[in-house]
PDB file of C-alpha atoms in Angstrom:
ATOM      1  CA  ASP M   1     -10.684 -66.177 -19.854  1.00  0.00           C
ATOM      2  CA  THR M   2     -11.930 -69.333 -18.119  1.00  0.00           C
ATOM      3  CA  GLU M   3     -13.304 -71.172 -21.101  1.00  0.00           C
ATOM      4  CA  VAL M   4     -12.426 -73.966 -23.450  1.00  0.00           C
ATOM      5  CA  THR M   5     -13.589 -73.026 -26.943  1.00  0.00           C
ATOM      6  CA  GLN M   6     -14.369 -75.691 -29.516  1.00  0.00           C
ATOM      7  CA  THR M   7     -15.003 -75.122 -33.204  1.00  0.00           C
ATOM      8  CA  PRO M   8     -17.014 -75.910 -35.170  1.00  0.00           C
ATOM      9  CA  LYS M   9     -20.086 -76.558 -33.022  1.00  0.00           C
ATOM     10  CA  HIS M  10     -21.578 -78.852 -35.656  1.00  0.00           C
ATOM     11  CA  LEU M  11     -19.938 -80.761 -38.500  1.00  0.00           C
ATOM     12  CA  VAL M  12     -21.336 -83.053 -41.167  1.00  0.00           C
ATOM     13  CA  MET M  13     -18.792 -84.942 -43.209  1.00  0.00           C
ATOM     14  CA  GLY M  14     -18.716 -87.736 -45.743  1.00  0.00           C
ATOM     15  CA  MET M  15     -16.737 -90.901 -45.213  1.00  0.00           C
ATOM     16  CA  THR M  16     -14.072 -89.810 -47.713  1.00  0.00           C
ATOM     17  CA  ASN M  17     -13.630 -86.311 -46.308  1.00  0.00           C
ATOM     18  CA  LYS M  18     -10.806 -84.911 -44.214  1.00  0.00           C
ATOM     19  CA  LYS M  19     -11.777 -82.440 -41.526  1.00  0.00           C
ATOM     20  CA  SER M  20     -10.352 -81.059 -38.292  1.00  0.00           C
ATOM     21  CA  LEU M  21     -11.815 -80.154 -34.925  1.00  0.00           C
ATOM     22  CA  LYS M  22     -10.233 -77.311 -33.011  1.00  0.00           C
ATOM     23  CA  CYS M  23      -9.968 -76.655 -29.289  1.00  0.00           C
ATOM     24  CA  GLU M  24      -8.482 -73.583 -27.652  1.00  0.00           C
ATOM     25  CA  GLN M  25      -7.878 -72.452 -24.078  1.00  0.00           C
ATOM     26  CA  HIS M  26      -6.072 -69.456 -22.648  1.00  0.00           C
ATOM     27  CA  MET M  27      -6.002 -70.467 -18.998  1.00  0.00           C
ATOM     28  CA  GLY M  28      -2.380 -71.613 -19.074  1.00  0.00           C
ATOM     29  CA  HIS M  29      -3.442 -75.235 -18.604  1.00  0.00           C
ATOM     30  CA  ARG M  30      -0.711 -77.717 -19.494  1.00  0.00           C
ATOM     31  CA  ALA M  31      -2.893 -80.819 -19.916  1.00  0.00           C
ATOM     32  CA  MET M  32      -5.498 -81.164 -22.655  1.00  0.00           C
ATOM     33  CA  TYR M  33      -7.867 -83.986 -23.531  1.00  0.00           C
ATOM     34  CA  TRP M  34     -10.182 -85.330 -26.203  1.00  0.00           C
ATOM     35  CA  TYR M  35     -13.299 -87.262 -25.208  1.00  0.00           C
ATOM     36  CA  LYS M  36     -15.970 -88.904 -27.367  1.00  0.00           C
ATOM     37  CA  GLN M  37     -19.574 -89.097 -26.222  1.00  0.00           C
ATOM     38  CA  LYS M  38     -22.298 -91.145 -27.910  1.00  0.00           C
ATOM     39  CA  ALA M  39     -25.931 -90.314 -27.285  1.00  0.00           C
ATOM     40  CA  LYS M  40     -27.171 -91.233 -23.783  1.00  0.00           C
ATOM     41  CA  LYS M  41     -23.703 -92.509 -22.809  1.00  0.00           C
ATOM     42  CA  PRO M  42     -20.956 -91.035 -20.612  1.00  0.00           C
ATOM     43  CA  PRO M  43     -17.903 -89.386 -22.191  1.00  0.00           C
ATOM     44  CA  GLU M  44     -15.044 -91.733 -23.084  1.00  0.00           C
ATOM     45  CA  LEU M  45     -11.429 -90.629 -22.987  1.00  0.00           C
ATOM     46  CA  MET M  46      -9.585 -90.713 -26.318  1.00  0.00           C
ATOM     47  CA  PHE M  47      -6.309 -88.804 -25.925  1.00  0.00           C
ATOM     48  CA  VAL M  48      -4.337 -86.970 -23.253  1.00  0.00           C
ATOM     49  CA  TYR M  49      -1.695 -84.332 -23.929  1.00  0.00           C
ATOM     50  CA  SER M  50       0.652 -83.169 -21.212  1.00  0.00           C
ATOM     51  CA  TYR M  51       3.035 -80.289 -21.927  1.00  0.00           C
ATOM     52  CA  GLU M  52       2.153 -80.568 -25.635  1.00  0.00           C
ATOM     53  CA  LYS M  53       3.206 -84.210 -25.809  1.00  0.00           C
ATOM     54  CA  LEU M  54       0.828 -87.116 -26.294  1.00  0.00           C
ATOM     55  CA  SER M  55       0.839 -89.097 -23.069  1.00  0.00           C
ATOM     56  CA  ILE M  56      -2.203 -91.349 -23.467  1.00  0.00           C
ATOM     57  CA  ASN M  57      -3.897 -92.830 -26.535  1.00  0.00           C
ATOM     58  CA  GLU M  58      -6.822 -95.016 -25.462  1.00  0.00           C
ATOM     59  CA  SER M  59      -6.464 -97.408 -28.418  1.00  0.00           C
ATOM     60  CA  VAL M  60      -8.186 -94.961 -30.733  1.00  0.00           C
ATOM     61  CA  PRO M  61      -8.304 -95.909 -34.452  1.00  0.00           C
ATOM     62  CA  SER M  62      -5.752 -94.139 -36.651  1.00  0.00           C
ATOM     63  CA  ARG M  63      -8.504 -92.349 -38.573  1.00  0.00           C
ATOM     64  CA  PHE M  64      -8.452 -89.990 -35.571  1.00  0.00           C
ATOM     65  CA  SER M  65      -5.190 -88.061 -35.377  1.00  0.00           C
ATOM     66  CA  PRO M  66      -4.584 -85.573 -32.550  1.00  0.00           C
ATOM     67  CA  GLU M  67      -2.196 -82.673 -32.707  1.00  0.00           C
ATOM     68  CA  CYS M  68      -1.083 -80.125 -30.113  1.00  0.00           C
ATOM     69  CA  PRO M  69       0.700 -77.287 -31.979  1.00  0.00           C
ATOM     70  CA  ASN M  70       1.161 -75.192 -28.827  1.00  0.00           C
ATOM     71  CA  SER M  71       0.091 -75.029 -25.212  1.00  0.00           C
ATOM     72  CA  SER M  72      -3.210 -73.295 -26.024  1.00  0.00           C
ATOM     73  CA  LEU M  73      -4.378 -75.298 -28.997  1.00  0.00           C
ATOM     74  CA  LEU M  74      -5.485 -78.872 -29.562  1.00  0.00           C
ATOM     75  CA  ASN M  75      -6.656 -80.279 -32.876  1.00  0.00           C
ATOM     76  CA  LEU M  76      -8.298 -83.540 -33.835  1.00  0.00           C
ATOM     77  CA  HIS M  77      -7.802 -84.470 -37.493  1.00  0.00           C
ATOM     78  CA  LEU M  78     -10.427 -86.752 -38.982  1.00  0.00           C
ATOM     79  CA  HIS M  79     -10.033 -88.889 -42.084  1.00  0.00           C
ATOM     80  CA  ALA M  80     -12.060 -91.729 -43.568  1.00  0.00           C
ATOM     81  CA  LEU M  81     -14.511 -91.846 -40.693  1.00  0.00           C
ATOM     82  CA  GLN M  82     -17.378 -94.293 -40.417  1.00  0.00           C
ATOM     83  CA  PRO M  83     -21.018 -93.496 -39.599  1.00  0.00           C
ATOM     84  CA  GLU M  84     -20.517 -95.063 -36.156  1.00  0.00           C
ATOM     85  CA  ASP M  85     -17.994 -92.309 -35.404  1.00  0.00           C
ATOM     86  CA  SER M  86     -20.879 -89.844 -35.249  1.00  0.00           C
ATOM     87  CA  ALA M  87     -20.837 -88.438 -31.721  1.00  0.00           C
ATOM     88  CA  LEU M  88     -20.203 -85.388 -29.579  1.00  0.00           C
ATOM     89  CA  TYR M  89     -16.471 -84.714 -29.360  1.00  0.00           C
ATOM     90  CA  LEU M  90     -15.463 -82.927 -26.189  1.00  0.00           C
ATOM     91  CA  CYS M  91     -12.215 -81.144 -25.436  1.00  0.00           C
ATOM     92  CA  ALA M  92     -11.071 -80.446 -21.895  1.00  0.00           C
ATOM     93  CA  SER M  93      -8.079 -78.898 -20.187  1.00  0.00           C
ATOM     94  CA  SER M  94      -6.608 -78.830 -16.686  1.00  0.00           C
ATOM     95  CA  PRO M  95      -3.669 -77.053 -15.047  1.00  0.00           C
ATOM     96  CA  MET M  96      -1.985 -80.426 -14.616  1.00  0.00           C
ATOM     97  CA  ILE M  97      -3.232 -83.978 -15.135  1.00  0.00           C
ATOM     98  CA  VAL M  98      -4.198 -84.269 -11.454  1.00  0.00           C
ATOM     99  CA  ASP M  99      -6.362 -81.130 -11.370  1.00  0.00           C
ATOM    100  CA  GLY M 100     -10.039 -80.560 -12.134  1.00  0.00           C
ATOM    101  CA  TYR M 101     -11.007 -80.399 -15.810  1.00  0.00           C
ATOM    102  CA  THR M 102     -12.663 -77.572 -17.725  1.00  0.00           C
ATOM    103  CA  PHE M 103     -14.679 -78.860 -20.660  1.00  0.00           C
ATOM    104  CA  GLY M 104     -15.750 -77.174 -23.860  1.00  0.00           C
ATOM    105  CA  SER M 105     -19.301 -77.486 -25.193  1.00  0.00           C
ATOM    106  CA  GLY M 106     -18.210 -79.965 -27.818  1.00  0.00           C
ATOM    107  CA  THR M 107     -18.441 -80.497 -31.568  1.00  0.00           C
ATOM    108  CA  ARG M 108     -21.395 -82.563 -32.713  1.00  0.00           C
ATOM    109  CA  LEU M 109     -20.098 -84.671 -35.599  1.00  0.00           C
ATOM    110  CA  THR M 110     -22.266 -86.505 -38.079  1.00  0.00           C
ATOM    111  CA  VAL M 111     -20.641 -88.857 -40.595  1.00  0.00           C
ATOM    112  CA  VAL M 112     -22.764 -89.614 -43.652  1.00  0.00           C
TER     113      VAL M 112
ATOM    114  CA  ASP U   1      -9.980 -99.751 -10.622  1.00  0.00           C
ATOM    115  CA  ALA U   2     -12.427 -98.555  -7.999  1.00  0.00           C
ATOM    116  CA  LYS U   3     -15.968 -98.196  -9.343  1.00  0.00           C
ATOM    117  CA  THR U   4     -18.959 -96.134  -8.365  1.00  0.00           C
ATOM    118  CA  THR U   5     -22.650 -97.010  -8.326  1.00  0.00           C
ATOM    119  CA  GLN U   6     -25.305 -94.347  -8.781  1.00  0.00           C
ATOM    120  CA  PRO U   7     -29.072 -94.518  -9.343  1.00  0.00           C
ATOM    121  CA  ASN U   8     -29.959 -94.119 -13.003  1.00  0.00           C
ATOM    122  CA  SER U   9     -32.408 -91.306 -12.331  1.00  0.00           C
ATOM    123  CA  MET U  10     -33.881 -89.120  -9.597  1.00  0.00           C
ATOM    124  CA  GLU U  11     -36.571 -86.468  -9.393  1.00  0.00           C
ATOM    125  CA  SER U  12     -36.747 -83.425  -7.214  1.00  0.00           C
ATOM    126  CA  ASN U  13     -39.104 -80.532  -6.733  1.00  0.00           C
ATOM    127  CA  GLU U  14     -37.886 -77.036  -7.441  1.00  0.00           C
ATOM    128  CA  GLU U  15     -36.523 -75.137  -4.425  1.00  0.00           C
ATOM    129  CA  GLU U  16     -36.185 -78.310  -2.364  1.00  0.00           C
ATOM    130  CA  PRO U  17     -32.895 -79.948  -1.346  1.00  0.00           C
ATOM    131  CA  VAL U  18     -31.599 -82.844  -3.423  1.00  0.00           C
ATOM    132  CA  HIS U  19     -29.424 -85.651  -2.127  1.00  0.00           C
ATOM    133  CA  LEU U  20     -27.626 -87.604  -4.853  1.00  0.00           C
ATOM    134  CA  PRO U  21     -26.071 -90.823  -3.542  1.00  0.00           C
ATOM    135  CA  CYS U  22     -22.953 -92.621  -4.733  1.00  0.00           C
ATOM    136  CA  ASN U  23     -21.628 -95.961  -3.536  1.00  0.00           C
ATOM    137  CA  HIS U  24     -17.943 -96.769  -3.856  1.00  0.00           C
ATOM    138  CA  SER U  25     -17.360 -99.775  -1.611  1.00  0.00           C
ATOM    139  CA  THR U  26     -13.933-100.609  -3.108  1.00  0.00           C
ATOM    140  CA  ILE U  27     -12.503 -97.107  -2.682  1.00  0.00           C
ATOM    141  CA  SER U  28      -8.820 -96.951  -1.789  1.00  0.00           C
ATOM    142  CA  GLY U  29      -7.137 -94.586   0.638  1.00  0.00           C
ATOM    143  CA  THR U  30      -5.747 -92.410  -2.149  1.00  0.00           C
ATOM    144  CA  ASP U  31      -8.968 -92.086  -4.171  1.00  0.00           C
ATOM    145  CA  TYR U  32     -10.497 -88.625  -4.277  1.00  0.00           C
ATOM    146  CA  ILE U  33     -14.257 -88.420  -4.814  1.00  0.00           C
ATOM    147  CA  HIS U  34     -15.148 -86.029  -7.633  1.00  0.00           C
ATOM    148  CA  TRP U  35     -18.534 -84.868  -8.867  1.00  0.00           C
ATOM    149  CA  TYR U  36     -19.173 -83.441 -12.291  1.00  0.00           C
ATOM    150  CA  ARG U  37     -22.469 -82.627 -13.959  1.00  0.00           C
ATOM    151  CA  GLN U  38     -23.489 -82.345 -17.574  1.00  0.00           C
ATOM    152  CA  LEU U  39     -26.331 -80.062 -18.563  1.00  0.00           C
ATOM    153  CA  PRO U  40     -28.164 -80.762 -21.820  1.00  0.00           C
ATOM    154  CA  SER U  41     -26.078 -79.866 -24.881  1.00  0.00           C
ATOM    155  CA  GLN U  42     -23.097 -78.884 -22.732  1.00  0.00           C
ATOM    156  CA  GLY U  43     -19.781 -80.409 -21.757  1.00  0.00           C
ATOM    157  CA  PRO U  44     -19.363 -81.754 -18.219  1.00  0.00           C
ATOM    158  CA  GLU U  45     -18.833 -79.197 -15.474  1.00  0.00           C
ATOM    159  CA  TYR U  46     -16.824 -79.646 -12.264  1.00  0.00           C
ATOM    160  CA  VAL U  47     -18.999 -79.486  -9.155  1.00  0.00           C
ATOM    161  CA  ILE U  48     -16.969 -80.499  -6.109  1.00  0.00           C
ATOM    162  CA  HIS U  49     -14.440 -82.991  -4.804  1.00  0.00           C
ATOM    163  CA  GLY U  50     -13.207 -84.334  -1.463  1.00  0.00           C
ATOM    164  CA  LEU U  51     -11.062 -86.983   0.184  1.00  0.00           C
ATOM    165  CA  THR U  52     -12.305 -87.612   3.728  1.00  0.00           C
ATOM    166  CA  SER U  53     -13.975 -84.529   5.168  1.00  0.00           C
ATOM    167  CA  ASN U  54     -17.238 -82.988   4.085  1.00  0.00           C
ATOM    168  CA  VAL U  55     -16.803 -80.139   1.603  1.00  0.00           C
ATOM    169  CA  ASN U  56     -18.868 -77.093   0.725  1.00  0.00           C
ATOM    170  CA  ASN U  57     -18.668 -74.682  -2.169  1.00  0.00           C
ATOM    171  CA  ARG U  58     -20.996 -72.244  -3.889  1.00  0.00           C
ATOM    172  CA  MET U  59     -22.571 -74.975  -6.009  1.00  0.00           C
ATOM    173  CA  ALA U  60     -23.068 -77.851  -3.606  1.00  0.00           C
ATOM    174  CA  SER U  61     -21.986 -79.805  -0.544  1.00  0.00           C
ATOM    175  CA  LEU U  62     -20.295 -83.186  -0.470  1.00  0.00           C
ATOM    176  CA  ALA U  63     -20.959 -85.468   2.483  1.00  0.00           C
ATOM    177  CA  ILE U  64     -18.550 -88.393   2.766  1.00  0.00           C
ATOM    178  CA  ALA U  65     -19.338 -91.394   4.962  1.00  0.00           C
ATOM    179  CA  GLU U  66     -16.928 -92.116   7.776  1.00  0.00           C
ATOM    180  CA  ASP U  67     -15.813 -95.378   6.134  1.00  0.00           C
ATOM    181  CA  ARG U  68     -15.650 -93.569   2.729  1.00  0.00           C
ATOM    182  CA  LYS U  69     -17.656 -96.339   1.069  1.00  0.00           C
ATOM    183  CA  SER U  70     -20.354 -93.893   0.061  1.00  0.00           C
ATOM    184  CA  SER U  71     -20.890 -90.195  -0.479  1.00  0.00           C
ATOM    185  CA  THR U  72     -23.760 -87.817  -1.144  1.00  0.00           C
ATOM    186  CA  LEU U  73     -23.861 -84.707  -3.288  1.00  0.00           C
ATOM    187  CA  ILE U  74     -26.252 -82.175  -1.791  1.00  0.00           C
ATOM    188  CA  LEU U  75     -27.867 -79.399  -3.794  1.00  0.00           C
ATOM    189  CA  HIS U  76     -29.418 -77.168  -1.153  1.00  0.00           C
ATOM    190  CA  ARG U  77     -32.197 -75.650  -3.273  1.00  0.00           C
ATOM    191  CA  ALA U  78     -32.727 -77.269  -6.634  1.00  0.00           C
ATOM    192  CA  THR U  79     -33.568 -75.022  -9.555  1.00  0.00           C
ATOM    193  CA  LEU U  80     -34.698 -75.973 -13.042  1.00  0.00           C
ATOM    194  CA  ARG U  81     -31.171 -75.171 -14.202  1.00  0.00           C
ATOM    195  CA  ASP U  82     -29.829 -77.995 -12.028  1.00  0.00           C
ATOM    196  CA  ALA U  83     -31.462 -80.615 -14.255  1.00  0.00           C
ATOM    197  CA  ALA U  84     -28.479 -82.572 -15.558  1.00  0.00           C
ATOM    198  CA  VAL U  85     -26.613 -85.865 -15.445  1.00  0.00           C
ATOM    199  CA  TYR U  86     -24.502 -86.005 -12.282  1.00  0.00           C
ATOM    200  CA  TYR U  87     -21.354 -88.127 -12.336  1.00  0.00           C
ATOM    201  CA  CYS U  88     -19.574 -89.441  -9.234  1.00  0.00           C
ATOM    202  CA  ILE U  89     -15.974 -90.284 -10.126  1.00  0.00           C
ATOM    203  CA  LEU U  90     -13.064 -91.706  -8.144  1.00  0.00           C
ATOM    204  CA  ARG U  91      -9.603 -90.419  -9.010  1.00  0.00           C
ATOM    205  CA  ASP U  92      -6.347 -91.705  -7.579  1.00  0.00           C
ATOM    206  CA  VAL U  93      -4.035 -88.843  -8.463  1.00  0.00           C
ATOM    207  CA  THR U  94      -0.988 -90.865  -7.404  1.00  0.00           C
ATOM    208  CA  SER U  95      -1.499 -93.703  -9.820  1.00  0.00           C
ATOM    209  CA  GLY U  96      -0.889 -93.553 -13.579  1.00  0.00           C
ATOM    210  CA  SER U  97      -4.005 -94.089 -15.630  1.00  0.00           C
ATOM    211  CA  ALA U  98      -6.263 -93.799 -12.584  1.00  0.00           C
ATOM    212  CA  ARG U  99      -5.440 -90.098 -12.538  1.00  0.00           C
ATOM    213  CA  GLN U 100      -7.596 -89.634 -15.609  1.00  0.00           C
ATOM    214  CA  LEU U 101     -11.214 -88.613 -15.364  1.00  0.00           C
ATOM    215  CA  THR U 102     -13.200 -91.761 -16.165  1.00  0.00           C
ATOM    216  CA  PHE U 103     -16.966 -91.318 -16.290  1.00  0.00           C
ATOM    217  CA  GLY U 104     -19.519 -93.895 -15.160  1.00  0.00           C
ATOM    218  CA  SER U 105     -23.176 -93.856 -16.167  1.00  0.00           C
ATOM    219  CA  GLY U 106     -24.248 -91.101 -13.746  1.00  0.00           C
ATOM    220  CA  THR U 107     -27.634 -90.043 -12.364  1.00  0.00           C
ATOM    221  CA  GLN U 108     -30.109 -88.120 -14.502  1.00  0.00           C
ATOM    222  CA  LEU U 109     -31.670 -85.494 -12.225  1.00  0.00           C
ATOM    223  CA  THR U 110     -35.053 -84.128 -13.210  1.00  0.00           C
ATOM    224  CA  VAL U 111     -36.267 -81.006 -11.404  1.00  0.00           C
ATOM    225  CA  LEU U 112     -40.029 -80.511 -11.363  1.00  0.00           C
ATOM    226  CA  PRO U 113     -41.511 -77.015 -11.226  1.00  0.00           C
TER     227      PRO U 113
END
């Protein structure tokens, strides 16, 4: 298995909702990442996990809460989002932080 | 942090070679040059990377200038499936936050049939 799987593929949520994005990989990678990508813009790094511990938080608002329950799974919990948070959320993994990344296809989030 | 400069867009004809340039005049000795591409409605995909010598793999070739201030990604025969945004990224794997993959604006490649 050489893929990063993200679910759901699409999500529409209201500003008062709580939802979660899920990312899974079975390549034995020990580093996992969340990126946010707005339309026509490059991906922007949000969080980095290394060996299931949060190592980088790029000043992301607390309405985004990452979680890494085990080495194969990465979640992004969403609460009280704003319409401007609508974007493509990409998960990636790598064997270690210094290696090449494998990206998932992303979750397209719309906040209404 | 070292930065890269790429043309916003390029066009190529199908089945012809494509040369995608990247300038990185402030590159340091420990910066690796990485290329990723992002097809429509997909996440980015690793293409190739190198430090000093030219590199080849099944997807592409990477030609690095002798002074390392520029590089060129070469697609030997462009297909319609190569239409994507191509990102040239410098990574210093020895240095803290610079180890992360930080995307610039990239080059939108259009392949014409």
